[in-house]
Structure formats: C-alpha cells, structure tokens
Coordinates of C-alpha atoms and ligand atoms in Angstrom, one line a residue:
M1 CA -16.0 31.0 32.2
T2 CA -13.0 33.5 32.5
K3 CA -10.4 33.2 29.8
P4 CA -7.2 31.7 31.2
M5 CA -4.3 34.2 31.4
T6 CA -1.5 33.8 28.9
I7 CA 2.1 35.0 29.4
P8 CA 2.6 37.8 26.9
N9 CA 5.4 37.2 24.3
D10 CA 7.6 39.2 21.9
A11 CA 4.7 39.7 19.4
D12 CA 2.5 41.2 22.1
F13 CA 5.2 43.6 23.2
A14 CA 5.8 44.6 19.5
N15 CA 2.2 45.7 19.3
S16 CA 1.3 47.1 22.8
P17 CA 0.4 50.8 22.8
L18 CA 3.4 53.0 23.6
P19 CA 3.3 55.6 26.4
F20 CA 5.2 58.2 24.3
S21 CA 5.5 58.7 20.6
G22 CA 8.4 59.0 18.1
D23 CA 12.1 58.2 18.7
C24 CA 12.3 60.0 22.0
F25 CA 15.2 57.7 23.2
K26 CA 17.1 57.8 19.9
G27 CA 20.9 57.8 20.6
Q28 CA 20.4 56.5 24.1
L29 CA 21.6 53.3 25.7
V30 CA 19.5 51.4 28.1
L31 CA 20.6 48.3 30.1
V32 CA 17.9 46.0 31.3
S33 CA 19.0 43.2 33.6
G34 CA 16.9 40.1 33.4
G35 CA 15.8 41.3 30.0
G36 CA 15.3 37.8 28.5
S37 CA 11.9 37.2 30.1
G38 CA 8.9 38.8 31.7
I39 CA 9.0 42.4 32.9
G40 CA 12.6 42.9 31.7
K41 CA 11.7 41.7 28.2
A42 CA 8.7 44.0 28.0
T43 CA 10.8 46.9 29.2
A44 CA 13.4 46.2 26.6
W45 CA 10.8 46.2 23.9
C46 CA 9.2 49.5 25.2
F47 CA 12.6 51.4 25.2
A48 CA 13.7 49.9 21.9
R49 CA 10.5 50.8 20.1
L50 CA 11.1 54.4 21.4
G51 CA 14.5 54.5 19.7
A52 CA 17.0 53.3 22.3
H53 CA 19.7 50.7 21.9
I54 CA 19.0 48.0 24.4
I55 CA 21.5 45.8 26.2
I56 CA 19.8 42.9 28.0
T57 CA 21.5 40.8 30.6
G58 CA 20.9 37.5 32.4
R59 CA 22.3 34.1 33.1
T60 CA 20.6 32.0 30.4
E61 CA 22.1 32.8 27.0
Q62 CA 19.3 31.2 24.9
K63 CA 16.7 33.6 26.4
L64 CA 18.9 36.6 25.6
I65 CA 19.6 35.3 22.1
D66 CA 15.9 34.8 21.3
T67 CA 14.9 38.2 22.7
V68 CA 17.6 40.1 20.8
A69 CA 16.6 38.2 17.6
A70 CA 13.0 39.2 18.1
L71 CA 13.9 42.8 18.6
T72 CA 16.3 43.0 15.7
S73 CA 13.9 41.3 13.4
A74 CA 11.5 44.1 14.2
G75 CA 14.2 46.6 13.0
L76 CA 15.1 47.6 16.6
S77 CA 18.6 47.9 18.1
A78 CA 19.6 45.4 20.8
S79 CA 22.4 43.3 22.0
Y80 CA 23.1 41.1 25.1
K81 CA 25.6 40.2 27.7
I82 CA 25.6 37.2 29.9
Q83 CA 26.0 38.4 33.5
D84 CA 25.1 37.1 36.9
I85 CA 24.1 40.0 39.1
R86 CA 25.9 38.3 42.1
D87 CA 29.3 38.5 40.4
Y88 CA 30.8 41.8 41.7
D89 CA 33.9 41.8 39.6
G90 CA 32.1 40.5 36.5
I91 CA 29.7 43.4 36.6
A92 CA 32.6 45.9 36.9
A93 CA 34.1 44.3 33.8
M94 CA 30.8 44.3 31.9
Y95 CA 30.3 48.1 32.5
A96 CA 33.9 48.7 31.4
D97 CA 33.2 46.9 28.1
I98 CA 29.9 48.7 27.6
F99 CA 31.5 52.2 28.1
A100 CA 34.5 51.1 25.9
E101 CA 32.1 50.1 23.1
F102 CA 29.4 52.8 23.4
G103 CA 31.0 55.6 25.4
R104 CA 27.8 56.0 27.4
L105 CA 25.0 54.4 29.4
D106 CA 21.9 56.5 29.9
I107 CA 19.5 54.3 32.0
L108 CA 19.9 51.1 34.1
I109 CA 16.7 49.1 34.6
N110 CA 17.8 46.9 37.6
N111 CA 15.2 44.2 37.1
A112 CA 16.9 40.9 37.5
G113 CA 16.0 39.1 40.7
G114 CA 13.6 36.6 42.2
Q115 CA 13.0 34.2 45.1
F116 CA 11.3 31.0 46.0
P117 CA 8.1 31.0 48.1
Q118 CA 8.5 29.4 51.5
S119 CA 7.4 29.9 55.1
A120 CA 10.1 32.0 56.8
I121 CA 10.4 29.6 59.7
D122 CA 11.6 26.9 57.2
F123 CA 14.3 28.9 55.4
S124 CA 17.6 27.2 55.3
K125 CA 20.7 29.4 55.7
N126 CA 21.6 28.9 52.1
G127 CA 18.1 29.7 50.9
W128 CA 18.0 32.9 52.9
D129 CA 21.5 33.8 51.7
A130 CA 20.7 33.1 48.0
V131 CA 17.6 35.3 48.0
V132 CA 19.2 38.2 49.9
S133 CA 22.3 37.9 47.8
N134 CA 20.3 37.9 44.5
N135 CA 18.0 40.8 45.3
L136 CA 19.9 43.1 47.7
N137 CA 23.6 42.5 46.9
G138 CA 22.9 41.9 43.2
S139 CA 20.9 45.1 42.8
W140 CA 23.5 47.0 44.7
Y141 CA 26.5 45.7 42.7
M142 CA 24.7 46.7 39.5
M143 CA 23.9 50.2 40.9
Q144 CA 27.3 51.0 42.4
H145 CA 29.4 50.0 39.3
A146 CA 27.1 52.0 37.0
A147 CA 27.3 55.0 39.3
R148 CA 31.1 54.8 39.4
Q149 CA 31.3 54.9 35.6
W150 CA 28.9 57.9 35.5
R151 CA 30.8 59.8 38.2
D152 CA 34.2 59.2 36.8
R153 CA 33.1 60.2 33.3
K154 CA 31.0 63.1 34.5
Q155 CA 28.0 61.7 32.7
Q156 CA 24.5 61.8 34.0
G157 CA 22.6 58.6 34.7
S158 CA 19.3 57.2 35.8
I159 CA 18.5 54.0 37.7
V160 CA 15.2 52.2 38.1
N161 CA 15.2 49.4 40.6
I162 CA 12.4 46.8 40.3
V163 CA 11.5 45.9 43.8
A164 CA 8.2 44.6 45.3
V165 CA 5.3 45.9 47.4
V166 CA 6.7 45.6 50.9
P167 CA 4.8 48.1 53.2
R168 CA 2.7 45.3 54.8
G169 CA 5.4 42.6 54.4
M170 CA 5.2 39.7 51.9
N171 CA 3.7 36.5 53.3
G172 CA 5.8 33.5 52.1
G173 CA 8.5 35.8 50.9
A174 CA 10.2 37.3 54.1
H175 CA 13.7 36.9 52.5
T176 CA 12.8 38.8 49.4
C177 CA 10.8 41.4 51.4
A178 CA 13.8 42.1 53.6
A179 CA 16.0 42.4 50.5
R180 CA 13.6 44.7 48.5
A181 CA 13.0 46.9 51.6
G182 CA 16.8 47.2 51.7
V183 CA 16.9 48.2 48.0
I184 CA 14.2 50.8 48.5
H185 CA 16.0 52.5 51.4
L186 CA 19.4 52.1 49.7
S187 CA 17.8 53.9 46.7
K188 CA 16.5 56.7 48.9
T189 CA 19.9 57.2 50.5
V190 CA 21.9 57.2 47.3
A191 CA 19.3 59.3 45.5
V192 CA 20.6 62.1 47.8
E193 CA 24.3 61.1 47.8
W194 CA 24.4 60.8 44.0
A195 CA 22.4 63.9 43.2
E196 CA 25.6 65.9 42.9
Y197 CA 26.6 63.5 40.1
N198 CA 23.3 64.0 38.2
I199 CA 22.3 60.4 38.9
R200 CA 18.7 59.8 39.7
V201 CA 17.6 56.6 41.5
N202 CA 14.0 55.4 41.7
C203 CA 12.1 52.2 42.3
V204 CA 9.2 50.6 40.7
A205 CA 7.2 48.2 42.9
P206 CA 5.1 45.7 40.9
G207 CA 2.1 43.9 42.5
V208 CA 1.1 40.6 40.9
I209 CA 2.2 40.7 37.3
F210 CA 1.4 37.8 35.0
S211 CA 4.9 36.9 33.5
E212 CA 7.1 33.8 33.2
G213 CA 8.0 34.5 36.9
M214 CA 4.6 33.1 37.9
R215 CA 5.8 29.6 37.0
A216 CA 7.6 29.7 40.4
Y217 CA 4.3 29.5 42.3
S218 CA 2.0 26.6 43.1
P219 CA -1.4 26.4 41.4
E220 CA -3.0 26.9 44.9
A221 CA -1.1 30.1 45.5
L222 CA -1.6 31.4 41.9
S223 CA -5.4 30.8 42.1
E224 CA -5.6 33.5 44.8
F225 CA -3.1 36.0 43.3
D226 CA -5.7 37.7 41.1
K227 CA -7.9 38.3 44.1
S228 CA -5.2 40.0 46.2
N229 CA -6.0 43.5 45.1
P230 CA -9.2 45.6 44.8
M231 CA -9.1 45.4 41.0
K232 CA -9.1 41.6 41.3
R233 CA -6.7 40.9 38.5
F234 CA -3.1 40.6 37.5
G235 CA -1.1 43.4 36.0
T236 CA 1.0 42.9 32.8
P237 CA 4.7 43.2 32.2
W238 CA 3.8 46.1 29.8
D239 CA 2.3 48.1 32.8
I240 CA 5.7 47.9 34.5
A241 CA 7.6 48.6 31.3
Q242 CA 5.7 51.9 30.8
A243 CA 6.4 52.9 34.4
C244 CA 10.2 52.3 33.8
V245 CA 10.1 54.5 30.7
Y246 CA 8.3 57.3 32.6
L247 CA 10.6 57.2 35.6
G248 CA 13.9 56.3 33.9
G249 CA 13.6 58.8 31.0
P250 CA 13.3 62.6 30.7
S251 CA 9.7 62.5 31.9
G252 CA 11.1 61.6 35.3
S253 CA 13.8 64.3 35.4
F254 CA 12.6 65.9 38.6
I255 CA 11.9 62.6 40.4
T256 CA 14.5 60.8 42.5
G257 CA 14.3 58.6 45.6
E258 CA 10.7 57.7 44.7
V259 CA 8.9 54.4 44.7
L260 CA 6.1 54.0 42.1
T261 CA 3.8 51.2 43.1
L262 CA 1.8 49.4 40.4
D263 CA -0.4 46.9 42.2
G264 CA -4.0 47.5 41.4
G265 CA -4.4 49.0 44.9
G266 CA -3.1 45.8 46.6
Q267 CA -1.1 47.8 49.2
L268 CA -4.4 49.1 50.5
W269 CA -6.7 46.1 50.3
G270 CA -6.3 42.4 49.9
D271 CA -3.6 40.0 51.0
L272 CA -1.1 37.8 49.1
W273 CA 0.3 34.5 50.2
M274 CA 3.3 33.5 48.0
H275 CA 3.4 29.9 49.4
G276 CA -0.4 29.5 49.6
R277 CA -2.7 30.7 52.3
P278 CA -2.3 28.7 55.6
D279 CA -5.5 27.3 57.1
Y280 CA -5.2 29.7 60.0
F281 CA -5.8 32.6 57.7
R282 CA -8.8 31.2 55.9
Ligands
LIG301 C1 4.0 36.8 44.0 C2 4.2 38.2 43.7 C3 5.5 38.7 44.2 C4 6.7 38.4 43.4 C5 6.7 37.7 42.2 C6 8.0 37.5 41.6 O1 9.0 38.0 42.0 S1 7.9 36.7 40.1 C7 9.6 36.4 39.6 C8 10.0 35.0 40.0 N1 11.2 34.7 39.3 C9 12.2 34.2 40.0 O2 12.2 34.0 41.2 C10 13.4 33.8 39.1 C11 14.7 33.9 39.9 N2 14.8 33.0 41.0 C12 15.9 32.3 41.2 O3 16.9 32.3 40.5 C13 16.0 31.5 42.5 O4 14.7 31.4 43.1 C14 17.0 31.8 43.6 C15 17.6 33.2 43.4 C16 16.5 31.8 44.9 C17 17.9 30.7 43.5 O5 19.3 31.0 43.6 P1 20.5 30.0 43.5 O6 20.7 29.7 42.1 O7 21.5 30.5 44.3 O8 19.8 28.8 44.2 P2 20.3 27.4 44.5 O9 19.6 26.4 43.7 O10 21.8 27.3 44.6 O11 19.8 27.2 46.0 C18 20.3 28.0 47.1 C19 19.5 27.6 48.3 O12 18.1 28.1 48.1 C20 17.3 26.9 48.3 N3 16.1 27.0 47.5 C21 16.0 27.2 46.2 N4 14.8 27.1 45.7 C22 14.0 26.7 46.8 C23 12.7 26.4 47.0 N5 11.8 26.4 45.9 N6 12.2 26.0 48.2 C24 13.1 26.0 49.2 N7 14.4 26.3 49.1 C25 14.9 26.6 47.9 C26 18.1 25.7 48.0 O13 17.6 24.6 48.6 C27 19.5 26.1 48.5 O14 19.5 25.9 49.9 P3 20.2 24.6 50.6 O15 19.4 23.5 50.0 O16 21.6 24.5 50.1 O17 20.0 24.8 52.0
LIG302 N1 5.9 39.1 38.4 C1 5.6 39.6 39.5 O1 4.5 39.5 40.0 C2 6.6 40.4 40.3 C3 8.0 40.4 39.9 N2 8.9 41.1 40.7 C4 10.2 41.2 40.3 O2 10.4 41.7 39.0 C5 11.5 41.2 38.4 C6 11.2 40.5 37.0 O3 10.4 39.4 37.3 P1 9.5 38.7 36.2 O4 9.8 39.3 34.9 O5 8.1 38.7 36.7 O6 10.1 37.2 36.3 P2 11.2 36.4 35.5 O7 11.5 35.2 36.4 O8 10.8 36.2 34.1 O9 12.4 37.5 35.5 C7 13.6 37.4 36.3 C8 14.7 37.6 35.4 O10 15.9 37.9 36.2 C9 17.0 37.1 35.7 N3 17.8 36.8 36.9 C10 17.4 36.2 38.0 N4 18.4 36.1 38.8 C11 19.5 36.6 38.2 C12 20.9 36.7 38.5 N5 21.4 36.3 39.6 N6 21.7 37.3 37.6 C13 21.2 37.7 36.4 N7 19.9 37.6 36.0 C14 19.1 37.0 36.9 C15 16.3 35.9 35.1 O11 17.1 35.4 34.0 P3 18.1 34.1 34.2 O12 17.4 33.1 35.1 O13 18.3 33.6 32.8 O14 19.3 34.7 34.8 C16 15.0 36.4 34.5 O15 15.2 36.8 33.1 C17 12.2 40.2 39.4 O16 13.1 40.9 40.2 C18 10.9 39.9 40.2 O17 11.3 39.3 41.5 C19 8.5 41.8 41.8 C20 7.2 41.8 42.2 C21 6.2 41.1 41.5

C-alpha cells in the first residue's frame, strides 16, 4: 500500500536540503505573502536558512506567530505583518513601515492567494469577484506598491509571483485561471516597463503541490491529483521554495518576464479537475 501523503511542517523545512550553501542572502530582506502556511512557509524557511531576514504576511495572525516562532527558535531572522492583499491602502502603508524600519526590501515573493473549486457555470457574481480580486488585484497591489518604493528610492528589486499552470485552462477553476493568466501577462508587461528601474518580475507556476491548500479540495478530486502528470505524484512546497530562491535571487539576475513551471510535466500530459472529474470525461 502507498504511504499516505503528509503535509510538511516547520521541522521538515528546517532539514530539507538547500539549493545553495552559506549565507548568500545575508543582509537581505525578503517578504513572503501567505508565509504562514504551505508554499509560502517553505519559501520563508528556504530564504531564512540562506541568511535573509524574512517578513511573512497573511490574514490569520496565529499562523504567522507560529511560523515566526519556529524560524526564530532555529536561530533564523523573521517577523510578520498582518495584511490582506486586497487592501490597497493597507499595503501601501505596510511597505512604508517596512522601508522606514529596514531601509530596503530585496525580494517580494507574491504567494498569497487561492480559490474554491467550482464549475464555472455555477459561479455567483461574488464568488467570481472574490477570486479575481484575491489573485489578480491582490497580486497587482503587492507588486505596484513595492515597485513604487524601489523606483522612488532608486533601489533594485525582484518579484516572484506564484501563479498556476494555465496554458490548457484549469477545469473547475476558471476564475483563478483567468486571474493567474492575468498575472502572468501583467508580469511580462511590467518586466519590460520596470527594467529601467532594475526591477525583475518573474512567475513560478506550481502544479499539484501537497500543502495545507489541498484541504480546500474534495477527497474525490484529491484522489486524482497525483495522477494528473506523467510523474504521477504531487510536488512539495520545498520544490517551489527552491525555484523562488533561484529566480528571485542573484542566480536569476538575467531572467525577467519568465514563467518557471514546476508540475511534473503536467502541462504536457494528464488532466486536472479541481472540482472532481465530471462523468462526461470519464
Ligand atoms: C488543484 C491545484 C491547483 C491549485 C491549488 C491551490 O491553489 S491550493 C491553495 C488553496 N488555498 C486557498 O484557496 C486559500 C485561500 N482561499 C480563500 O481565501 C477563498 O477561497 C477565497 C479567496 C475565494 C474566499 O474569499 P472571501 O473571503 O472573499 O470569500 P467569502 O467567504 O466572502 O465569499 C465570497 C464569495 O465566494 C463564494 N465562495 C467561497 N467559497 C466557495 C465555495 N467553496 N464554493 C462556492 N462558492 C464559494 C461565497 O459563497 C461568496 O459568494 P456569495 O455567496 O456571496 O455569492
Ligand atoms: N498547492 C498547490 O497545488 C498550488 C498552489 N498554488 C498557489 O500557491 C499559493 C500558495 O498556496 P499553498 O501554500 O498551496 O496553500 P495555502 O492555502 O496554505 O496558502 C495560501 C496562503 O495565502 C494566504 N492568503 C490567502 N488569501 C489572502 C489574502 N487575501 N490576503 C493575505 N493572505 C492571503 C493564506 O493565509 P490567510 O488565509 O491566513 O490569509 C495562506 O497562508 C496560492 O496562491 C495558491 O493558490 C498554485 C497552484 C497549485
């Protein structure tokens, strides 16, 4: 029998192999939105273990407190801010506070987001608006306010937007597909517009990653997720964290406007139904 998947925790991220060695991000400040769980938490651990100070953000304070406590007990440097990515003015104030306190921000990992699985024909207006607002508007507010700080201070910056694998659509996730496709093309556009400010903008597109986020899916849908790519398995939050470090940091210094897909080949073979496979497609 196959071993059931478990959601990795702080202890796992404290011990996962690092993509680089030493304190290569020492003195740098990295903001990870949605850093209190899943991919964001793994990314915070990865950058922190490489020497960066991490600021994690999200809406639920307890998750942020627990993650910061785990990081600092491991001797790493981290703090948090409660921030909803849909709050345009709140985000501007958050960046003003960060620059007042630290005088810099080196990398933004724009990871917060999410959706609910549903057949598109049944979306309510509010449901559509909530998902588009969270993933497209929220990502944009976080990007634009960071970029304004960098431009005004003549500091370089790097943004990694966590999106999704959208080239063949996302069955049961048309709202998030539309929003993520928007973020990808927004990123390609500002990668050019913001090159003159030394701001790089890239995207990481995760396939099925076994994280706390999987709790949003039904057992029927989940039972097929690990068969939706030719590797026939889930990826891990750590896979995505390492990609964020590679693209966001100096190793990605000549990369901008790119989308790095980590999906076990799922964009080439297999299909994913976020709300469960309809009988028609069996
Ligand atoms: C599979 C691999 C690919 C991707 C994986 C991942 O991303 S893993 C990561 C996964 N992690 C996450 O996704 C975590 C983050 N996700 C979230 O925070 C939420 O999913 C959210 C952003 C949509 C809710 O935003 P919010 O606080 O603004 O929500 P709200 O409560 O105010 O409702 C607004 C409207 O939405 C409607 N509605 C809501 N749920 C459902 C539902 N299940 N069904 C139907 N509709 C639903 C609700 O009824 C209302 O419309 P109404 O009734 O007034 O017409
Ligand atoms: N796991 C997967 O297979 C895939 C994930 N993704 C995307 O990767 C990102 C991370 O997902 P994952 O770690 O798996 O799942 P999680 O649900 O664990 O992570 C989402 C995080 O975003 C935060 N968040 C959500 N909405 C907001 C908001 N409006 N303002 C501030 N914070 C918010 C949540 O914290 P809180 O609720 O406390 O605010 C949470 O910590 C998400 O954008 C997700 O959609 C994309 C493709 C596949």
